[in-house]
mmCIF file of C-alpha atoms in Angstrom:
data_model
loop_
_atom_site.group_PDB
_atom_site.id
_atom_site.type_symbol
_atom_site.label_atom_id
_atom_site.label_comp_id
_atom_site.label_asym_id
_atom_site.label_seq_id
_atom_site.Cartn_x
_atom_site.Cartn_y
_atom_site.Cartn_z
ATOM 1 C CA HIS I 834 -74.271 47.946 -4.486
ATOM 2 C CA ASP I 835 -73.776 47.179 -1.025
ATOM 3 C CA ALA I 836 -69.809 46.936 -1.361
ATOM 4 C CA VAL I 837 -66.806 46.326 0.937
ATOM 5 C CA LEU I 838 -63.376 48.342 0.985
ATOM 6 C CA LYS I 839 -60.621 46.445 1.867
ATOM 7 C CA LEU I 840 -57.209 48.040 2.631
ATOM 8 C CA SER I 841 -53.884 45.716 2.659
ATOM 9 C CA TRP I 842 -50.239 46.131 3.298
ATOM 10 C CA THR I 843 -48.373 43.166 0.943
ATOM 11 C CA PRO I 844 -44.871 42.576 0.991
ATOM 12 C CA VAL I 845 -43.233 44.287 -2.838
ATOM 13 C CA ASN I 846 -42.382 40.807 -3.651
ATOM 14 C CA ARG I 847 -45.948 38.587 -2.585
ATOM 15 C CA LEU I 848 -48.629 38.845 -5.231
ATOM 16 C CA PRO I 849 -51.413 41.504 -4.252
ATOM 17 C CA GLU I 850 -54.796 40.397 -3.562
ATOM 18 C CA GLY I 851 -55.988 42.295 -6.950
ATOM 19 C CA ALA I 852 -53.471 40.519 -9.078
ATOM 20 C CA ALA I 853 -55.138 37.327 -7.869
ATOM 21 C CA TYR I 854 -58.704 38.438 -8.882
ATOM 22 C CA ALA I 855 -57.590 39.436 -12.279
ATOM 23 C CA ILE I 856 -56.211 36.366 -12.940
ATOM 24 C CA LEU I 857 -58.951 34.460 -11.656
ATOM 25 C CA ASN I 858 -61.598 36.456 -13.985
ATOM 26 C CA LYS I 859 -59.851 35.334 -17.050
ATOM 27 C CA ARG I 860 -62.305 32.518 -16.903
ATOM 28 C CA PRO I 861 -65.275 31.711 -14.845
ATOM 29 C CA VAL I 862 -64.628 31.386 -11.473
ATOM 30 C CA GLU I 863 -67.844 30.900 -9.838
ATOM 31 C CA CYS I 864 -68.685 31.885 -5.801
ATOM 32 C CA ILE I 865 -65.909 34.589 -5.786
ATOM 33 C CA PRO I 866 -66.883 38.202 -5.010
ATOM 34 C CA LYS I 867 -67.417 40.445 -7.940
ATOM 35 C CA ILE I 868 -64.780 43.296 -8.063
ATOM 36 C CA PHE I 869 -65.550 46.609 -8.342
ATOM 37 C CA SER I 870 -62.446 48.400 -8.132
ATOM 38 C CA LYS I 871 -58.863 47.499 -7.414
ATOM 39 C CA GLY I 872 -55.389 49.228 -7.356
ATOM 40 C CA LEU I 873 -52.408 50.237 -5.417
ATOM 41 C CA LEU I 874 -52.117 53.591 -3.333
ATOM 42 C CA ILE I 875 -48.992 53.248 -2.258
ATOM 43 C CA SER I 876 -46.168 51.270 -4.750
ATOM 44 C CA ASN I 877 -43.904 51.273 -2.079
ATOM 45 C CA LEU I 878 -42.709 52.145 1.583
ATOM 46 C CA ASN I 879 -40.235 50.267 3.482
ATOM 47 C CA GLY I 880 -41.323 47.086 1.452
ATOM 48 C CA TYR I 881 -45.105 47.143 1.609
ATOM 49 C CA ARG I 882 -47.338 48.216 -0.967
ATOM 50 C CA LEU I 883 -50.673 49.479 -0.166
ATOM 51 C CA GLU I 884 -53.434 47.803 -2.030
ATOM 52 C CA PHE I 885 -56.847 48.551 -2.074
ATOM 53 C CA VAL I 886 -59.971 46.096 -3.417
ATOM 54 C CA LEU I 887 -63.264 47.302 -3.191
ATOM 55 C CA MET I 888 -65.453 44.240 -3.628
ATOM 56 C CA GLU I 889 -69.573 43.165 -3.229
ATOM 57 C CA ASP I 890 -70.869 42.570 0.518
ATOM 58 C CA CYS I 891 -70.499 38.707 0.534
ATOM 59 C CA GLY I 892 -72.686 37.967 3.868
ATOM 60 C CA GLN I 893 -71.720 36.192 6.715
ATOM 61 C CA PRO I 894 -69.296 33.393 7.416
ATOM 62 C CA MET I 895 -70.707 30.123 7.137
ATOM 63 C CA ALA I 896 -70.980 29.177 10.603
ATOM 64 C CA GLU I 897 -72.882 32.352 11.499
ATOM 65 C CA TYR I 898 -75.059 32.239 8.723
ATOM 66 C CA LEU I 899 -76.228 28.754 9.912
ATOM 67 C CA LYS I 900 -76.685 29.449 13.356
ATOM 68 C CA GLY I 901 -80.303 31.068 12.594
ATOM 69 C CA LYS I 902 -81.171 28.051 10.397
ATOM 70 C CA THR I 903 -83.622 24.948 11.877
ATOM 71 C CA LYS I 904 -81.957 21.220 11.661
ATOM 72 C CA LYS I 905 -83.871 20.388 8.395
ATOM 73 C CA GLU I 906 -82.344 23.644 6.575
ATOM 74 C CA LYS I 907 -78.693 22.558 7.700
ATOM 75 C CA ARG I 908 -79.104 19.022 6.233
ATOM 76 C CA LYS I 909 -80.254 20.804 2.778
ATOM 77 C CA LEU I 910 -77.902 23.629 2.923
ATOM 78 C CA VAL I 911 -74.407 22.336 3.596
ATOM 79 C CA PRO I 912 -73.828 19.683 1.160
ATOM 80 C CA SER I 913 -75.062 22.423 -1.264
ATOM 81 C CA PHE I 914 -72.516 24.464 0.443
ATOM 82 C CA VAL I 915 -69.518 21.803 -0.350
ATOM 83 C CA LYS I 916 -70.414 21.512 -3.818
ATOM 84 C CA GLN I 917 -70.010 25.353 -4.666
ATOM 85 C CA LEU I 918 -66.835 25.150 -2.329
ATOM 86 C CA THR I 919 -65.720 22.094 -4.299
ATOM 87 C CA LEU I 920 -66.627 23.919 -7.598
ATOM 88 C CA CYS I 921 -65.056 27.332 -7.143
ATOM 89 C CA LEU I 922 -61.691 25.785 -5.765
ATOM 90 C CA ALA I 923 -61.470 23.377 -8.651
ATOM 91 C CA GLN I 924 -61.987 26.148 -10.881
ATOM 92 C CA ALA I 925 -59.455 28.457 -9.399
ATOM 93 C CA ASN I 926 -56.779 25.506 -9.872
ATOM 94 C CA ASP I 927 -57.654 25.044 -13.139
ATOM 95 C CA THR I 928 -57.114 28.897 -13.776
ATOM 96 C CA GLY I 929 -54.068 28.560 -11.725
ATOM 97 C CA VAL I 930 -54.642 29.819 -8.458
ATOM 98 C CA LEU I 931 -54.368 28.014 -5.643
ATOM 99 C CA HIS I 932 -56.044 29.691 -2.274
ATOM 100 C CA ARG I 933 -54.151 28.522 0.411
ATOM 101 C CA ASP I 934 -55.901 30.017 3.026
ATOM 102 C CA ILE I 935 -58.972 27.947 3.425
ATOM 103 C CA SER I 936 -60.810 29.106 7.048
ATOM 104 C CA ALA I 937 -63.861 29.867 8.319
ATOM 105 C CA GLY I 938 -63.695 33.818 8.041
ATOM 106 C CA ASN I 939 -63.326 33.000 4.349
ATOM 107 C CA VAL I 940 -66.097 31.224 3.425
ATOM 108 C CA CYS I 941 -69.013 33.605 3.684
ATOM 109 C CA VAL I 942 -72.877 33.117 2.432
ATOM 110 C CA LYS I 943 -75.164 35.358 1.398
ATOM 111 C CA ASN I 944 -78.877 34.110 -0.127
ATOM 112 C CA ASN I 945 -77.888 30.861 -0.001
ATOM 113 C CA LYS I 946 -74.598 31.333 -2.249
ATOM 114 C CA VAL I 947 -71.198 30.514 -1.055
ATOM 115 C CA TYR I 948 -68.180 33.203 -2.067
ATOM 116 C CA VAL I 949 -64.309 32.568 -1.217
ATOM 117 C CA ILE I 950 -63.066 35.534 -0.322
ATOM 118 C CA ASP I 951 -59.591 36.774 0.863
ATOM 119 C CA TRP I 952 -57.336 35.909 -1.631
ATOM 120 C CA GLY I 953 -54.486 37.752 -0.439
ATOM 121 C CA CYS I 954 -52.649 34.396 0.107
ATOM 122 C CA ALA I 955 -53.048 32.765 -2.953
ATOM 123 C CA LYS I 956 -50.398 31.726 -4.852
ATOM 124 C CA VAL I 957 -50.184 31.678 -8.818
ATOM 125 C CA ILE I 958 -49.309 28.209 -9.959
ATOM 126 C CA GLY I 959 -46.442 28.321 -12.470
ATOM 127 C CA TRP I 960 -45.293 31.818 -13.318
ATOM 128 C CA GLY I 961 -43.023 32.066 -16.246
ATOM 129 C CA THR I 962 -43.009 34.276 -19.539
ATOM 130 C CA THR I 963 -44.417 34.098 -22.734
ATOM 131 C CA LYS I 964 -41.196 33.154 -24.381
ATOM 132 C CA ASP I 965 -41.264 30.178 -22.198
ATOM 133 C CA ALA I 966 -44.801 28.902 -22.879
ATOM 134 C CA ALA I 967 -44.688 29.503 -26.733
ATOM 135 C CA GLU I 968 -41.409 27.041 -26.934
ATOM 136 C CA ASP I 969 -43.252 24.510 -24.498
ATOM 137 C CA THR I 970 -45.765 24.236 -26.928
ATOM 138 C CA ALA I 971 -43.765 24.494 -29.883
ATOM 139 C CA GLU I 972 -41.268 21.565 -28.484
ATOM 140 C CA ASP I 973 -44.538 19.683 -28.936
ATOM 141 C CA THR I 974 -45.565 20.672 -32.130
ATOM 142 C CA ALA I 975 -42.223 20.433 -33.774
ATOM 143 C CA GLU I 976 -41.953 17.010 -32.943
ATOM 144 C CA ASP I 977 -45.499 16.410 -34.516
ATOM 145 C CA THR I 978 -44.118 18.378 -37.503
ATOM 146 C CA ASP I 979 -40.802 16.097 -37.782
ATOM 147 C CA GLU I 980 -42.526 12.997 -37.720
ATOM 148 C CA ASP I 981 -44.709 13.465 -40.740
ATOM 149 C CA THR I 982 -41.864 15.294 -42.826
ATOM 150 C CA ASP I 983 -40.233 13.784 -45.680
ATOM 151 C CA GLU I 984 -36.634 13.111 -45.761
ATOM 152 C CA GLY I 985 -34.706 16.220 -46.631
ATOM 153 C CA THR I 986 -37.018 19.123 -45.135
ATOM 154 C CA ASP I 987 -34.859 21.718 -43.208
ATOM 155 C CA GLU I 988 -35.605 21.078 -39.225
ATOM 156 C CA ASP I 989 -34.464 24.357 -38.608
ATOM 157 C CA THR I 990 -37.291 25.920 -40.680
ATOM 158 C CA ASP I 991 -39.871 23.438 -39.247
ATOM 159 C CA GLU I 992 -38.946 24.422 -35.833
ATOM 160 C CA ASP I 993 -38.778 28.133 -35.857
ATOM 161 C CA ASP I 994 -42.507 27.885 -38.015
ATOM 162 C CA ALA I 995 -43.608 25.352 -35.021
ATOM 163 C CA VAL I 996 -42.379 28.524 -32.993
ATOM 164 C CA GLU I 997 -44.484 31.069 -34.938
ATOM 165 C CA ASP I 998 -47.302 29.191 -34.657
ATOM 166 C CA ALA I 999 -46.992 28.115 -31.022
ATOM 167 C CA ALA I 1000 -46.895 32.141 -29.645
ATOM 168 C CA GLU I 1001 -49.613 32.750 -32.141
ATOM 169 C CA ASP I 1002 -52.170 29.949 -30.923
ATOM 170 C CA THR I 1003 -50.707 29.995 -27.104
ATOM 171 C CA ASP I 1004 -53.888 30.295 -24.625
ATOM 172 C CA PRO I 1005 -53.814 33.157 -22.901
ATOM 173 C CA THR I 1006 -53.580 31.313 -19.424
ATOM 174 C CA GLN I 1007 -50.840 29.810 -20.807
ATOM 175 C CA LEU I 1008 -48.651 32.809 -21.133
ATOM 176 C CA LYS I 1009 -48.556 32.141 -17.013
ATOM 177 C CA HIS I 1010 -49.997 35.506 -16.376
ATOM 178 C CA ILE I 1011 -46.939 37.770 -17.487
ATOM 179 C CA GLU I 1012 -48.999 40.867 -18.521
ATOM 180 C CA VAL I 1013 -50.387 40.655 -14.630
ATOM 181 C CA ALA I 1014 -47.512 40.525 -12.847
ATOM 182 C CA GLU I 1015 -46.354 43.401 -15.300
ATOM 183 C CA GLN I 1016 -49.421 45.493 -14.665
ATOM 184 C CA TRP I 1017 -49.018 45.098 -10.883
ATOM 185 C CA GLY I 1018 -44.824 45.873 -11.164
ATOM 186 C CA PHE I 1019 -43.161 42.469 -9.645
ATOM 187 C CA ASN I 1020 -41.155 40.154 -11.234
ATOM 188 C CA ALA I 1021 -43.276 36.820 -12.256
ATOM 189 C CA THR I 1022 -40.465 34.364 -11.570
ATOM 190 C CA THR I 1023 -39.229 36.123 -8.575
ATOM 191 C CA VAL I 1024 -42.701 36.034 -6.880
ATOM 192 C CA GLY I 1025 -43.472 32.378 -8.186
ATOM 193 C CA GLN I 1026 -40.431 31.152 -6.296
ATOM 194 C CA VAL I 1027 -40.925 33.347 -3.392
ATOM 195 C CA GLU I 1028 -44.700 31.963 -2.763
ATOM 196 C CA VAL I 1029 -43.047 28.307 -3.257
ATOM 197 C CA ALA I 1030 -40.633 29.159 -0.582
ATOM 198 C CA LYS I 1031 -44.033 30.499 1.923
ATOM 199 C CA ASP I 1032 -46.081 27.331 1.340
ATOM 200 C CA PRO I 1033 -45.897 26.203 4.664
ATOM 201 C CA PHE I 1034 -46.015 29.431 6.503
ATOM 202 C CA THR I 1035 -48.957 30.855 4.848
ATOM 203 C CA GLY I 1036 -52.658 30.045 5.957
ATOM 204 C CA THR I 1037 -54.558 30.191 9.027
ATOM 205 C CA PRO I 1038 -53.200 27.057 11.071
ATOM 206 C CA LEU I 1039 -56.752 26.357 12.902
ATOM 207 C CA PHE I 1040 -57.914 25.540 9.414
ATOM 208 C CA MET I 1041 -54.753 24.004 7.837
ATOM 209 C CA GLY I 1042 -54.189 20.545 6.955
ATOM 210 C CA ILE I 1043 -52.072 18.102 8.508
ATOM 211 C CA PRO I 1044 -49.152 18.216 5.629
ATOM 212 C CA MET I 1045 -49.197 21.769 6.388
ATOM 213 C CA LEU I 1046 -48.973 22.061 10.328
ATOM 214 C CA SER I 1047 -46.005 19.902 10.008
ATOM 215 C CA SER I 1048 -44.433 22.457 7.534
ATOM 216 C CA SER I 1049 -44.536 20.471 4.234
ATOM 217 C CA PRO I 1050 -43.120 22.464 1.285
ATOM 218 C CA ILE I 1051 -45.201 20.761 -0.953
ATOM 219 C CA ARG I 1052 -48.968 22.271 -1.492
ATOM 220 C CA GLY I 1053 -51.559 21.657 -3.787
ATOM 221 C CA ILE I 1054 -55.721 21.575 -4.076
ATOM 222 C CA LEU I 1055 -56.113 18.637 -1.803
ATOM 223 C CA ASP I 1056 -54.428 20.381 1.065
ATOM 224 C CA ASP I 1057 -56.949 23.407 0.598
ATOM 225 C CA MET I 1058 -59.919 20.729 0.281
ATOM 226 C CA GLU I 1059 -58.662 19.395 3.693
ATOM 227 C CA SER I 1060 -59.331 22.620 5.271
ATOM 228 C CA VAL I 1061 -62.807 22.587 3.784
ATOM 229 C CA LEU I 1062 -63.564 19.586 5.752
ATOM 230 C CA TYR I 1063 -62.453 21.414 8.997
ATOM 231 C CA VAL I 1064 -64.578 24.715 7.974
ATOM 232 C CA VAL I 1065 -67.755 22.322 7.285
ATOM 233 C CA MET I 1066 -67.074 20.801 11.129
ATOM 234 C CA ASP I 1067 -66.876 24.302 12.619
ATOM 235 C CA ALA I 1068 -69.556 25.441 10.726
ATOM 236 C CA VAL I 1069 -72.240 22.521 11.652
ATOM 237 C CA ARG I 1070 -70.818 21.906 15.658
ATOM 238 C CA PRO I 1071 -72.976 22.975 18.337
ATOM 239 C CA ALA I 1072 -73.766 26.396 18.963
ATOM 240 C CA ASP I 1073 -72.489 26.317 22.883
ATOM 241 C CA THR I 1074 -68.894 24.671 22.117
ATOM 242 C CA LYS I 1075 -66.096 26.982 22.139
ATOM 243 C CA ARG I 1076 -63.122 26.189 19.713
ATOM 244 C CA ASP I 1077 -60.623 25.872 22.563
ATOM 245 C CA ASP I 1078 -62.911 22.998 24.203
ATOM 246 C CA VAL I 1079 -62.639 21.223 20.697
ATOM 247 C CA GLN I 1080 -60.116 18.720 20.732
ATOM 248 C CA GLY I 1081 -59.951 18.898 16.675
ATOM 249 C CA PHE I 1082 -59.174 22.556 17.099
ATOM 250 C CA LYS I 1083 -57.075 23.112 20.473
ATOM 251 C CA PHE I 1084 -54.071 24.437 18.993
ATOM 252 C CA LEU I 1085 -50.779 24.553 21.555
ATOM 253 C CA ASP I 1086 -48.432 24.450 18.519
ATOM 254 C CA SER I 1087 -48.219 23.518 14.736
ATOM 255 C CA PRO I 1088 -47.064 20.166 15.013
ATOM 256 C CA SER I 1089 -49.347 19.126 17.530
ATOM 257 C CA LEU I 1090 -52.213 19.893 16.263
ATOM 258 C CA ALA I 1091 -50.827 17.895 13.039
ATOM 259 C CA ILE I 1092 -50.430 14.750 15.377
ATOM 260 C CA THR I 1093 -53.922 14.932 17.022
ATOM 261 C CA ARG I 1094 -55.588 15.424 13.910
ATOM 262 C CA TRP I 1095 -54.083 12.785 12.366
ATOM 263 C CA GLY I 1096 -55.335 10.418 15.206
ATOM 264 C CA LEU I 1097 -58.525 11.623 14.409
ATOM 265 C CA ILE I 1098 -58.547 10.677 10.833
ATOM 266 C CA GLN I 1099 -57.871 7.048 12.010
ATOM 267 C CA GLY I 1100 -61.503 6.225 12.306
ATOM 268 C CA GLY I 1101 -64.742 7.977 11.449
ATOM 269 C CA GLY I 1102 -66.474 8.102 14.955
ATOM 270 C CA ILE I 1103 -63.138 9.202 16.705
ATOM 271 C CA LEU I 1104 -63.331 12.371 14.224
ATOM 272 C CA LEU I 1105 -66.539 13.214 14.911
ATOM 273 C CA LYS I 1106 -66.324 13.248 18.650
ATOM 274 C CA GLY I 1107 -62.676 14.887 18.455
ATOM 275 C CA PHE I 1108 -64.716 17.592 16.304
ATOM 276 C CA SER I 1109 -68.048 18.129 18.440
ATOM 277 C CA VAL I 1110 -69.762 16.720 15.646
ATOM 278 C CA ASP I 1111 -71.607 13.184 16.767
ATOM 279 C CA GLY I 1112 -74.624 14.988 17.611
ATOM 280 C CA ILE I 1113 -75.512 16.423 14.420
ATOM 281 C CA SER I 1114 -78.160 14.738 11.935
ATOM 282 C CA PRO I 1115 -76.921 11.481 10.114
ATOM 283 C CA SER I 1116 -77.119 12.784 6.603
ATOM 284 C CA LEU I 1117 -74.493 15.095 8.061
ATOM 285 C CA LYS I 1118 -72.224 12.548 9.480
ATOM 286 C CA LYS I 1119 -72.340 10.823 6.084
ATOM 287 C CA LEU I 1120 -71.050 14.214 4.690
ATOM 288 C CA ILE I 1121 -68.219 14.296 6.838
ATOM 289 C CA ARG I 1122 -67.334 10.471 6.878
ATOM 290 C CA VAL I 1123 -67.378 10.926 2.908
ATOM 291 C CA MET I 1124 -65.015 13.643 2.663
ATOM 292 C CA ARG I 1125 -62.515 12.050 5.138
ATOM 293 C CA ARG I 1126 -62.449 9.003 2.913
ATOM 294 C CA PHE I 1127 -61.950 11.271 -0.058
ATOM 295 C CA LEU I 1128 -59.034 13.074 1.440
ATOM 296 C CA PHE I 1129 -57.678 10.469 4.062
ATOM 297 C CA GLU I 1130 -58.389 6.625 2.505
ATOM 298 C CA PRO I 1131 -56.534 6.166 -0.970
ATOM 299 C CA GLU I 1132 -57.005 2.720 -2.190
ATOM 300 C CA ASN I 1133 -59.071 2.564 0.724
ATOM 301 C CA LYS I 1134 -56.715 2.291 3.515
ATOM 302 C CA VAL I 1135 -56.298 5.393 6.044
ATOM 303 C CA MET I 1136 -53.006 7.253 5.174
ATOM 304 C CA THR I 1137 -50.282 6.221 7.693
ATOM 305 C CA HIS I 1138 -48.013 8.523 10.172
ATOM 306 C CA ARG I 1139 -45.773 9.890 6.609
ATOM 307 C CA LEU I 1140 -48.679 12.227 6.125
ATOM 308 C CA TRP I 1141 -47.220 14.460 9.123
ATOM 309 C CA SER I 1142 -43.935 12.900 9.615
ATOM 310 C CA ASN I 1143 -42.520 12.872 5.862
ATOM 311 C CA ASN I 1144 -42.255 16.332 4.035
ATOM 312 C CA LYS I 1145 -41.778 14.504 0.816
ATOM 313 C CA PHE I 1146 -44.905 12.793 1.180
ATOM 314 C CA VAL I 1147 -47.402 13.425 -1.787
ATOM 315 C CA ARG I 1148 -51.026 12.676 -0.998
ATOM 316 C CA ARG I 1149 -53.364 11.007 -2.819
ATOM 317 C CA ALA I 1150 -57.334 11.025 -3.319
ATOM 318 C CA ASN I 1151 -59.890 8.473 -3.397
ATOM 319 C CA TRP I 1152 -61.645 9.601 -6.163
ATOM 320 C CA ASP I 1153 -64.504 7.073 -5.480
ATOM 321 C CA ALA I 1154 -65.626 8.798 -2.870
ATOM 322 C CA ALA I 1155 -65.816 12.342 -4.386
ATOM 323 C CA PRO I 1156 -69.409 11.981 -6.384
ATOM 324 C CA GLU I 1157 -70.656 11.728 -3.122
ATOM 325 C CA PHE I 1158 -69.792 14.966 -1.808
ATOM 326 C CA MET I 1159 -68.187 17.018 -4.470
ATOM 327 C CA HIS I 1160 -69.257 19.057 -7.507
ATOM 328 C CA PRO I 1161 -69.260 17.088 -10.646
ATOM 329 C CA LYS I 1162 -67.163 19.776 -12.725
ATOM 330 C CA ALA I 1163 -64.943 20.081 -9.799
ATOM 331 C CA ILE I 1164 -64.115 16.179 -10.521
ATOM 332 C CA GLU I 1165 -63.786 16.639 -13.960
ATOM 333 C CA LEU I 1166 -61.549 19.138 -13.347
ATOM 334 C CA LEU I 1167 -59.241 17.922 -10.669
ATOM 335 C CA LYS I 1168 -59.254 14.061 -11.536
ATOM 336 C CA GLU I 1169 -56.826 14.605 -14.731
ATOM 337 C CA ASP I 1170 -53.998 15.414 -12.471
ATOM 338 C CA ASN I 1171 -55.170 13.744 -8.979
ATOM 339 C CA GLY I 1172 -55.739 16.861 -7.582
ATOM 340 C CA GLN I 1173 -51.860 17.376 -7.571
ATOM 341 C CA LEU I 1174 -49.739 20.754 -8.304
ATOM 342 C CA LYS I 1175 -49.907 22.123 -11.677
ATOM 343 C CA ARG I 1176 -46.498 23.983 -11.102
ATOM 344 C CA PRO I 1177 -43.713 22.994 -12.324
ATOM 345 C CA ALA I 1178 -40.936 21.087 -10.540
ATOM 346 C CA GLU I 1179 -38.197 23.804 -10.937
ATOM 347 C CA ASP I 1180 -40.248 26.379 -8.991
ATOM 348 C CA GLU I 1181 -39.523 24.040 -6.059
ATOM 349 C CA VAL I 1182 -36.072 23.585 -7.057
ATOM 350 C CA ASN I 1183 -34.936 27.118 -7.442
ATOM 351 C CA ALA I 1184 -37.235 28.216 -4.192
ATOM 352 C CA GLY I 1185 -34.223 27.556 -1.784
ATOM 353 C CA PRO I 1186 -32.036 30.891 -2.166
ATOM 354 C CA PHE I 1187 -35.391 32.464 -1.221
ATOM 355 C CA LYS I 1188 -36.643 30.685 2.132
ATOM 356 C CA LYS I 1189 -34.824 33.280 4.214
ATOM 357 C CA LEU I 1190 -36.434 36.022 2.207
ATOM 358 C CA ALA I 1191 -39.560 34.462 2.729
ATOM 359 C CA LEU I 1192 -39.168 33.921 6.353
#
């Protein structure tokens, strides 16, 4: 096999990339690299562990791959790439993993197939214990049992039976991946809190969404989808333009870039010019406009300044626009929760003591 060996130093209180792949492989998640081997070479050296991942070669970054293609080929390939990307992220989200670092270097293409690589910044959504998961399921089961039980039945017995049944019937993904935590030697609850605390500081700034650039503590799949939009515009812009010359990629500091991008999303034409993609084919322009509408026009109204100025603002999507660019399975998986976070609210509440550690 054509393979790549990746070595990385990971803080001992952070999720290793190999653990993320282990969780992703619990369910079919398309467009991720095949992993031949993974593990630790050093378990702890001054608070860091040395990890190795041996994976299949995933080709070139999407922008590099498209450079050798004709305009006609780009018109056919790019929409297909976007569908593959949205399906991958939706399936990962459904499995309980948020990538958090969608960028030009982490979206690769080989033989017209997209690969989302570098899950080293990924966050598992909703860490807990097997007991927690069983008890959550048992509560619902016990309530249903109580409603159907005749008077005089021992409620305690019913509840105990429900817990036992729940423990047996709980889906592996409902166990919140506790066994992965144990295999890699870290505390599932603690790492969940640390990962929440690190939300605004994780990723590649040039491809971060507007709320992340503004240090929003609320992060979900829609923020990764916004990064997909920037990756696409970066890939289709003229080859003779440098990112430093493109207004939408001109980085002074994170808050400045957030305000600049918010200004660019106010109008479709402004957005295209601001990212130097106003000269691309009409079909690709339409694709970008539809993605913009999905991300920034819930209820067909452009988001206000709260997107970057209010760190408690919870974004919504325009699902009417989704079928025009997103994979149908991705829509089905994401629309149930409107693409928002699946992690328990208490993760966010309990993250406070870990802020200093995360920084």
